Amino acid sequence: MNSKTVTIIVVYILAFLTGVNFVVFPALGTVFTNPSLFTLTSSQFGNLFIPQVICIIVACFGAPFLINKTGPKPVLVCGLLLMIISTGCLWMLHYFMANKTLLFPVLMVLVAFMGAGFGLSITTLNPLAASLFDDNRSSAILILQFLVGLGTSTSPLMMNLIGDVKNWKYVPGSIFIMVSAAFVMFLFLKIQKGRLFQLPDHFKIPGKLWIFFITIILYGCIEGTFGSFGGIILKNQGLDNSKASLGLSLFWGGIAINRLLFGIFSKKFNVSYVFLISPLFVAGFLTLMVVDPDINILLLLMFFIGFFMGSIFPGSIGWGTAEFPMFSVLVSGFLMAANQIGTGVVTNVLGSFSNYTSAILESLIALMLIIFALLFYLKRNSKIKEAF
């Protein structure tokens, strides 16, 4: 199939399903720790995702060079296959629940497959989406990331819909079928190895790209803090469990809405300055959480923090793609890896400090101010208006 419209539809369906597939293991957390099912301890469940983070980082760093050598289609095929194998084998585990001692090591392997598959897939999908919209590359990446984020919120919803945790097998089973169907459609597409997927024969990574890298590591620390410990922070601020969960949902909802709106409006308006000052808005809302932790406005603050954070990560990929067109695929891999490094560091370090809410929030304010300064430094003599 050579139709550009069909290619766009399949690529964006894959983006959504990649998000759905990626969070199937976290979504099944109550299943893995259930004493009558997988019987994992809380410590084992936490350690389960260490190989995933490591494999994502390695895959994101390696994918640009694989794409440069083979083109985007073989790399995306490998990434999707790893995710499909991981989810399919997870579904099949319901036939082998009797041997509890083997479940944890098997899950570790499957999570590693998922991490590697996600890293290869998402690193390829970013420049692939950009290549389909030459005049709106940043918007293409923003909307793609919106769909990935929408997908990541779908797996937990599926878990809620099945009701009894004993029906857990229907979640990976249905995801396996959906992703496999989209994978078959993708196999029939003809994907060209355009210039966005090629690297120069001899090159040195631009200094500005390293600054983007540092910026996204810091962003990953902030996103990881709210993603992993947002509920704890809100409970320490006085909210009950249900409202803390709602606050976390509002945070992710704000991120998703921002990415969708940026993707739509950046086609018609110059939103570069909104992008640049977003870290200041986040720092301001975080300051309100520190100086006036009024439980009546905490939920609203969580939404606006997520909203103004939403464009920073995919917007940086789009900006980097416009800034370094000869390194487009490297930008995607580098910044995806940077995000995972920041998230992984926070997830494994912050647990010991999760009760020091004020200190955590003050640190996040400082990180946001540093991000703001780095973005304005990158703006000098840049192509930011081409990205937004």
Short mmCIF file of C-alpha atoms in Angstrom, two decimals:
data_model
loop_
_atom_site.label_atom_id
_atom_site.label_comp_id
_atom_site.label_asym_id
_atom_site.label_seq_id
_atom_site.Cartn_x
_atom_site.Cartn_y
_atom_site.Cartn_z
CA MET A 1 0.00 0.00 0.00
CA ASN A 2 1.52 3.28 -1.12
CA SER A 3 -1.29 5.68 -0.14
CA LYS A 4 0.05 8.41 2.14
CA THR A 5 -3.32 8.68 3.87
CA VAL A 6 -3.32 4.97 4.73
CA THR A 7 0.28 5.23 5.96
CA ILE A 8 -0.61 8.16 8.23
CA ILE A 9 -3.62 6.31 9.67
CA VAL A 10 -1.64 3.13 10.37
CA VAL A 11 1.31 5.01 11.90
CA TYR A 12 -0.92 6.94 14.29
CA ILE A 13 -2.89 3.80 15.20
CA LEU A 14 0.44 2.16 16.01
CA ALA A 15 1.38 5.15 18.19
CA PHE A 16 -1.82 4.75 20.22
CA LEU A 17 -1.45 0.96 20.51
CA THR A 18 2.22 1.29 21.43
CA GLY A 19 1.10 3.38 24.41
CA VAL A 20 -1.58 0.83 25.30
CA ASN A 21 0.87 -2.07 25.07
CA PHE A 22 3.68 -0.34 26.94
CA VAL A 23 1.80 0.06 30.24
CA VAL A 24 0.17 -3.38 30.35
CA PHE A 25 2.59 -4.51 33.09
CA PRO A 26 2.06 -1.50 35.41
CA ALA A 27 -1.70 -1.74 34.75
CA LEU A 28 -1.64 -5.32 36.07
CA GLY A 29 0.09 -4.29 39.31
CA THR A 30 -2.79 -5.51 41.50
CA VAL A 31 -2.71 -8.85 39.66
CA PHE A 32 1.03 -9.36 40.12
CA THR A 33 0.85 -8.62 43.86
CA ASN A 34 -2.35 -10.63 44.44
CA PRO A 35 -1.60 -13.51 46.88
CA SER A 36 -3.77 -15.94 44.91
CA LEU A 37 -2.28 -15.10 41.49
CA PHE A 38 1.36 -14.04 40.86
CA THR A 39 2.14 -13.46 44.58
CA LEU A 40 4.89 -10.87 43.96
CA THR A 41 6.00 -8.82 46.95
CA SER A 42 5.97 -5.01 46.75
CA SER A 43 9.76 -5.09 46.45
CA GLN A 44 9.64 -7.59 43.59
CA PHE A 45 7.02 -5.52 41.79
CA GLY A 46 9.21 -2.42 42.08
CA ASN A 47 12.29 -4.27 40.85
CA LEU A 48 10.29 -5.68 37.93
CA PHE A 49 10.69 -2.44 35.97
CA ILE A 50 14.45 -2.02 36.33
CA PRO A 51 15.21 -4.14 33.20
CA GLN A 52 12.48 -2.25 31.34
CA VAL A 53 14.10 1.15 31.95
CA ILE A 54 17.57 -0.17 31.09
CA CYS A 55 16.34 -1.80 27.86
CA ILE A 56 14.42 1.32 26.81
CA ILE A 57 17.52 3.49 27.25
CA VAL A 58 19.76 1.05 25.35
CA ALA A 59 17.18 0.67 22.55
CA CYS A 60 16.68 4.45 22.23
CA PHE A 61 20.42 5.02 21.95
CA GLY A 62 20.90 2.17 19.48
CA ALA A 63 17.81 2.67 17.30
CA PRO A 64 19.10 5.73 15.36
CA PHE A 65 22.14 3.82 14.15
CA LEU A 66 20.07 0.75 13.24
CA ILE A 67 17.59 2.94 11.34
CA ASN A 68 20.44 4.66 9.54
CA LYS A 69 21.73 1.29 8.39
CA THR A 70 18.51 -0.61 7.57
CA GLY A 71 15.80 2.06 7.24
CA PRO A 72 12.85 2.65 9.58
CA LYS A 73 10.63 -0.28 8.65
CA PRO A 74 12.85 -3.20 9.82
CA VAL A 75 13.56 -1.43 13.14
CA LEU A 76 9.88 -0.70 13.77
CA VAL A 77 9.00 -4.28 12.80
CA CYS A 78 11.51 -5.60 15.36
CA GLY A 79 10.23 -3.22 18.03
CA LEU A 80 6.60 -4.16 17.49
CA LEU A 81 7.44 -7.87 17.41
CA LEU A 82 9.23 -7.63 20.76
CA MET A 83 6.20 -5.92 22.29
CA ILE A 84 3.80 -8.44 20.73
CA ILE A 85 5.89 -11.38 21.98
CA SER A 86 6.02 -9.87 25.46
CA THR A 87 2.25 -9.32 25.66
CA GLY A 88 1.43 -12.67 24.05
CA CYS A 89 3.66 -14.57 26.48
CA LEU A 90 2.16 -12.61 29.39
CA TRP A 91 -1.30 -13.75 28.28
CA MET A 92 -0.10 -17.36 28.03
CA LEU A 93 1.16 -17.31 31.62
CA HIS A 94 -2.39 -17.90 32.84
CA TYR A 95 -1.84 -21.53 31.76
CA PHE A 96 1.26 -21.86 33.97
CA MET A 97 0.22 -20.28 37.26
CA ALA A 98 0.96 -23.39 39.31
CA ASN A 99 4.75 -22.88 39.40
CA LYS A 100 4.96 -19.62 41.36
CA THR A 101 8.77 -19.64 41.70
CA LEU A 102 9.31 -19.19 37.95
CA LEU A 103 6.79 -16.38 37.48
CA PHE A 104 9.00 -13.52 38.69
CA PRO A 105 12.07 -14.33 36.51
CA VAL A 106 9.80 -14.91 33.49
CA LEU A 107 8.12 -11.55 34.07
CA MET A 108 11.55 -9.89 34.29
CA VAL A 109 12.41 -11.23 30.82
CA LEU A 110 9.05 -10.18 29.38
CA VAL A 111 9.38 -6.67 30.83
CA ALA A 112 12.85 -6.40 29.28
CA PHE A 113 11.38 -7.40 25.90
CA MET A 114 8.68 -4.77 26.36
CA GLY A 115 11.25 -2.08 27.18
CA ALA A 116 13.44 -2.89 24.19
CA GLY A 117 10.42 -3.06 21.89
CA PHE A 118 9.04 0.25 23.11
CA GLY A 119 12.42 1.97 22.76
CA LEU A 120 12.86 0.78 19.17
CA SER A 121 9.23 1.54 18.25
CA ILE A 122 8.84 5.03 19.69
CA THR A 123 12.27 6.17 18.50
CA THR A 124 11.24 5.18 14.97
CA LEU A 125 7.67 6.50 15.14
CA ASN A 126 8.72 10.09 16.00
CA PRO A 127 10.73 10.77 12.81
CA LEU A 128 8.34 8.59 10.80
CA ALA A 129 5.44 10.87 11.76
CA ALA A 130 7.59 13.94 11.03
CA SER A 131 8.49 12.57 7.58
CA LEU A 132 4.78 12.36 6.69
CA PHE A 133 4.23 16.09 7.35
CA ASP A 134 7.20 18.00 5.96
CA ASP A 135 5.63 21.39 6.70
CA ASN A 136 4.38 20.54 10.21
CA ARG A 137 6.91 18.16 11.70
CA SER A 138 6.64 19.43 15.26
CA SER A 139 2.82 19.23 15.15
CA ALA A 140 3.05 15.69 13.80
CA ILE A 141 5.26 14.64 16.74
CA LEU A 142 3.06 16.44 19.30
CA ILE A 143 -0.09 14.68 18.08
CA LEU A 144 1.74 11.35 17.92
CA GLN A 145 2.85 11.81 21.55
CA PHE A 146 -0.72 12.75 22.47
CA LEU A 147 -1.90 9.43 21.06
CA VAL A 148 0.87 7.53 22.88
CA GLY A 149 -0.22 9.23 26.11
CA LEU A 150 -3.87 8.45 25.39
CA GLY A 151 -2.86 4.83 24.91
CA THR A 152 -1.02 4.69 28.23
CA SER A 153 -4.21 5.76 30.03
CA THR A 154 -6.24 3.08 28.25
CA SER A 155 -4.65 -0.05 29.74
CA PRO A 156 -5.53 0.88 33.35
CA LEU A 157 -9.06 1.65 32.12
CA MET A 158 -9.25 -1.81 30.55
CA MET A 159 -8.22 -3.30 33.89
CA ASN A 160 -11.06 -1.44 35.58
CA LEU A 161 -13.56 -2.62 32.96
CA ILE A 162 -12.87 -6.34 33.47
CA GLY A 163 -13.83 -6.06 37.14
CA ASP A 164 -12.51 -9.13 38.97
CA VAL A 165 -8.69 -9.40 38.94
CA LYS A 166 -9.08 -13.11 38.14
CA ASN A 167 -10.13 -12.03 34.65
CA TRP A 168 -6.74 -10.32 34.14
CA LYS A 169 -5.84 -12.49 31.11
CA TYR A 170 -8.39 -10.64 28.95
CA VAL A 171 -6.33 -7.43 29.15
CA PRO A 172 -3.07 -8.72 27.59
CA GLY A 173 -5.11 -11.03 25.33
CA SER A 174 -7.12 -8.19 23.78
CA ILE A 175 -4.05 -5.94 23.51
CA PHE A 176 -2.15 -8.77 21.79
CA ILE A 177 -4.92 -9.10 19.18
CA MET A 178 -5.18 -5.35 18.51
CA VAL A 179 -1.44 -4.76 18.18
CA SER A 180 -1.00 -7.86 16.03
CA ALA A 181 -3.73 -6.65 13.65
CA ALA A 182 -2.10 -3.21 13.33
CA PHE A 183 1.28 -4.90 12.86
CA VAL A 184 -0.05 -6.92 9.92
CA MET A 185 -1.39 -3.72 8.32
CA PHE A 186 1.99 -2.07 8.79
CA LEU A 187 3.76 -4.94 7.03
CA PHE A 188 1.92 -4.05 3.81
CA LEU A 189 3.04 -0.40 3.89
CA LYS A 190 5.88 0.81 1.74
CA ILE A 191 8.08 3.04 3.92
CA GLN A 192 10.82 4.99 2.17
CA LYS A 193 14.22 5.52 3.77
CA GLY A 194 14.10 9.31 3.50
CA ARG A 195 16.72 11.78 4.60
CA LEU A 196 15.17 12.13 8.07
CA PHE A 197 16.29 8.56 8.80
CA GLN A 198 19.87 8.96 7.57
CA LEU A 199 22.94 10.06 9.49
CA PRO A 200 26.08 11.54 7.93
CA ASP A 201 28.89 9.06 7.37
CA HIS A 202 31.12 10.97 9.76
CA PHE A 203 29.65 13.27 12.36
CA LYS A 204 30.06 14.78 15.78
CA ILE A 205 27.02 15.22 17.98
CA PRO A 206 26.25 18.99 18.02
CA GLY A 207 26.83 20.78 21.31
CA LYS A 208 23.27 22.16 21.27
CA LEU A 209 21.90 18.63 21.09
CA TRP A 210 23.68 17.81 24.36
CA ILE A 211 21.88 20.78 25.95
CA PHE A 212 18.57 19.40 24.69
CA PHE A 213 19.64 16.07 26.21
CA ILE A 214 20.32 17.64 29.63
CA THR A 215 17.04 19.58 29.47
CA ILE A 216 15.00 16.43 28.87
CA ILE A 217 16.81 14.51 31.63
CA LEU A 218 15.67 17.25 34.01
CA TYR A 219 12.17 17.13 32.53
CA GLY A 220 12.15 13.33 32.98
CA CYS A 221 12.98 13.81 36.68
CA ILE A 222 9.91 16.04 37.09
CA GLU A 223 7.58 13.82 35.06
CA GLY A 224 8.87 10.75 36.91
CA THR A 225 8.30 12.42 40.28
CA PHE A 226 4.63 13.06 39.55
CA GLY A 227 4.15 9.79 37.69
CA SER A 228 5.59 7.63 40.48
CA PHE A 229 5.06 9.71 43.63
CA GLY A 230 2.34 12.21 42.68
CA GLY A 231 -0.27 10.33 44.68
CA ILE A 232 1.99 10.23 47.75
CA ILE A 233 2.73 13.96 47.45
CA LEU A 234 -0.97 14.78 47.27
CA LYS A 235 -1.79 12.56 50.24
CA ASN A 236 0.97 14.27 52.23
CA GLN A 237 -0.71 17.57 51.27
CA GLY A 238 -3.97 16.43 52.85
CA LEU A 239 -5.98 14.66 50.13
CA ASP A 240 -7.54 11.23 50.63
CA ASN A 241 -6.70 8.25 48.41
CA SER A 242 -9.50 8.76 45.89
CA LYS A 243 -8.78 12.47 45.41
CA ALA A 244 -5.04 11.79 45.19
CA SER A 245 -5.73 9.32 42.38
CA LEU A 246 -7.98 11.87 40.71
CA GLY A 247 -5.19 14.47 40.99
CA LEU A 248 -2.78 12.12 39.24
CA SER A 249 -5.33 11.50 36.46
CA LEU A 250 -5.80 15.26 36.06
CA PHE A 251 -2.02 15.69 35.76
CA TRP A 252 -1.80 13.18 32.89
CA GLY A 253 -4.99 14.56 31.37
CA GLY A 254 -3.45 18.05 31.35
CA ILE A 255 -0.37 16.74 29.57
CA ALA A 256 -2.49 15.00 26.91
CA ILE A 257 -4.75 18.02 26.28
CA ASN A 258 -1.76 20.36 25.95
CA ARG A 259 -0.10 18.12 23.36
CA LEU A 260 -3.28 17.89 21.33
CA LEU A 261 -3.87 21.68 21.41
CA PHE A 262 -0.23 22.45 20.58
CA GLY A 263 -0.38 20.01 17.66
CA ILE A 264 -3.51 21.72 16.32
CA PHE A 265 -2.70 25.39 16.91
CA SER A 266 1.01 25.32 16.02
CA LYS A 267 -0.10 24.78 12.41
CA LYS A 268 -1.79 28.20 12.34
CA PHE A 269 -0.11 30.30 15.03
CA ASN A 270 3.39 30.92 16.37
CA VAL A 271 3.23 29.25 19.78
CA SER A 272 6.99 29.20 20.37
CA TYR A 273 6.84 31.75 23.20
CA VAL A 274 4.08 29.81 24.94
CA PHE A 275 6.37 26.78 24.74
CA LEU A 276 9.35 28.75 26.09
CA ILE A 277 7.58 30.21 29.12
CA SER A 278 5.74 26.98 30.02
CA PRO A 279 8.40 26.04 32.62
CA LEU A 280 7.75 29.36 34.41
CA PHE A 281 4.05 28.57 34.70
CA VAL A 282 4.87 25.12 36.09
CA ALA A 283 7.30 26.65 38.60
CA GLY A 284 4.60 29.13 39.63
CA PHE A 285 1.98 26.44 40.24
CA LEU A 286 4.52 24.34 42.17
CA THR A 287 5.29 27.39 44.31
CA LEU A 288 1.58 27.67 45.16
CA MET A 289 1.68 24.03 46.31
CA VAL A 290 4.55 24.89 48.67
CA VAL A 291 3.44 28.23 50.14
CA ASP A 292 -0.34 27.63 50.18
CA PRO A 293 -1.15 23.90 50.04
CA ASP A 294 -4.92 24.51 50.07
CA ILE A 295 -6.58 21.14 49.49
CA ASN A 296 -9.41 22.93 47.65
CA ILE A 297 -7.15 23.94 44.77
CA LEU A 298 -4.62 21.07 44.71
CA LEU A 299 -6.53 19.15 42.03
CA LEU A 300 -6.74 22.24 39.84
CA LEU A 301 -3.01 22.86 40.32
CA MET A 302 -2.22 19.28 39.27
CA PHE A 303 -4.15 19.78 36.04
CA PHE A 304 -2.35 23.04 35.19
CA ILE A 305 1.06 21.62 36.10
CA GLY A 306 0.45 18.76 33.69
CA PHE A 307 -0.98 21.10 31.07
CA PHE A 308 2.03 23.41 30.96
CA MET A 309 4.45 20.46 31.09
CA GLY A 310 2.73 18.76 28.17
CA SER A 311 4.58 20.34 25.26
CA ILE A 312 8.08 20.43 26.75
CA PHE A 313 9.15 16.89 25.86
CA PRO A 314 7.58 16.31 22.40
CA GLY A 315 8.09 19.99 21.57
CA SER A 316 11.82 19.58 22.22
CA ILE A 317 11.91 16.59 19.84
CA GLY A 318 10.12 18.65 17.18
CA TRP A 319 12.38 21.64 17.77
CA GLY A 320 15.48 19.44 17.67
CA THR A 321 14.23 17.88 14.43
CA ALA A 322 13.91 21.34 12.87
CA GLU A 323 17.24 22.46 14.34
CA PHE A 324 19.23 19.41 13.20
CA PRO A 325 17.51 17.97 10.10
CA MET A 326 20.58 15.84 9.38
CA PHE A 327 20.25 14.23 12.83
CA SER A 328 16.46 13.83 13.04
CA VAL A 329 16.47 10.16 13.99
CA LEU A 330 19.33 10.76 16.45
CA VAL A 331 17.32 13.57 18.09
CA SER A 332 14.40 11.18 18.63
CA GLY A 333 16.55 8.43 20.14
CA PHE A 334 18.67 10.75 22.27
CA LEU A 335 15.75 12.63 23.79
CA MET A 336 13.66 9.49 24.37
CA ALA A 337 16.64 8.00 26.21
CA ALA A 338 17.12 11.23 28.18
CA ASN A 339 13.51 11.16 29.35
CA GLN A 340 13.88 7.56 30.53
CA ILE A 341 17.16 8.34 32.31
CA GLY A 342 15.51 11.15 34.27
CA THR A 343 12.42 9.06 35.05
CA GLY A 344 14.49 6.01 36.01
CA VAL A 345 16.80 7.95 38.33
CA VAL A 346 13.91 9.59 40.18
CA THR A 347 11.90 6.38 40.49
CA ASN A 348 14.81 4.57 42.13
CA VAL A 349 16.09 7.43 44.30
CA LEU A 350 13.06 9.38 45.46
CA GLY A 351 11.48 6.54 47.43
CA SER A 352 13.71 7.31 50.41
CA PHE A 353 12.59 10.96 50.42
CA SER A 354 8.90 10.61 49.53
CA ASN A 355 7.77 12.02 52.89
CA TYR A 356 9.73 15.27 52.46
CA THR A 357 7.05 16.89 50.32
CA SER A 358 8.18 20.51 50.61
CA ALA A 359 11.81 19.66 49.79
CA ILE A 360 10.70 17.63 46.75
CA LEU A 361 8.48 20.43 45.43
CA GLU A 362 11.21 23.03 46.00
CA SER A 363 13.65 20.84 44.04
CA LEU A 364 11.14 20.58 41.19
CA ILE A 365 10.78 24.37 41.14
CA ALA A 366 14.55 24.70 40.84
CA LEU A 367 14.64 22.14 38.00
CA MET A 368 11.89 23.99 36.14
CA LEU A 369 13.77 27.27 36.40
CA ILE A 370 16.90 25.57 35.04
CA ILE A 371 14.85 24.13 32.14
CA PHE A 372 13.49 27.62 31.43
CA ALA A 373 17.03 29.03 31.32
CA LEU A 374 18.27 26.22 29.07
CA LEU A 375 15.39 26.65 26.61
CA PHE A 376 16.07 30.38 26.32
CA TYR A 377 19.77 29.66 25.80
CA LEU A 378 18.87 27.22 23.01
CA LYS A 379 16.60 29.85 21.45
CA ARG A 380 19.56 32.04 20.43
CA ASN A 381 20.09 31.87 16.66
CA SER A 382 17.79 28.86 16.52
CA LYS A 383 15.05 27.60 14.18
CA ILE A 384 12.39 27.46 16.88
CA LYS A 385 9.82 29.33 14.77
CA GLU A 386 10.13 26.61 12.13
CA ALA A 387 9.20 24.05 14.80
CA PHE A 388 6.24 25.96 16.26
#
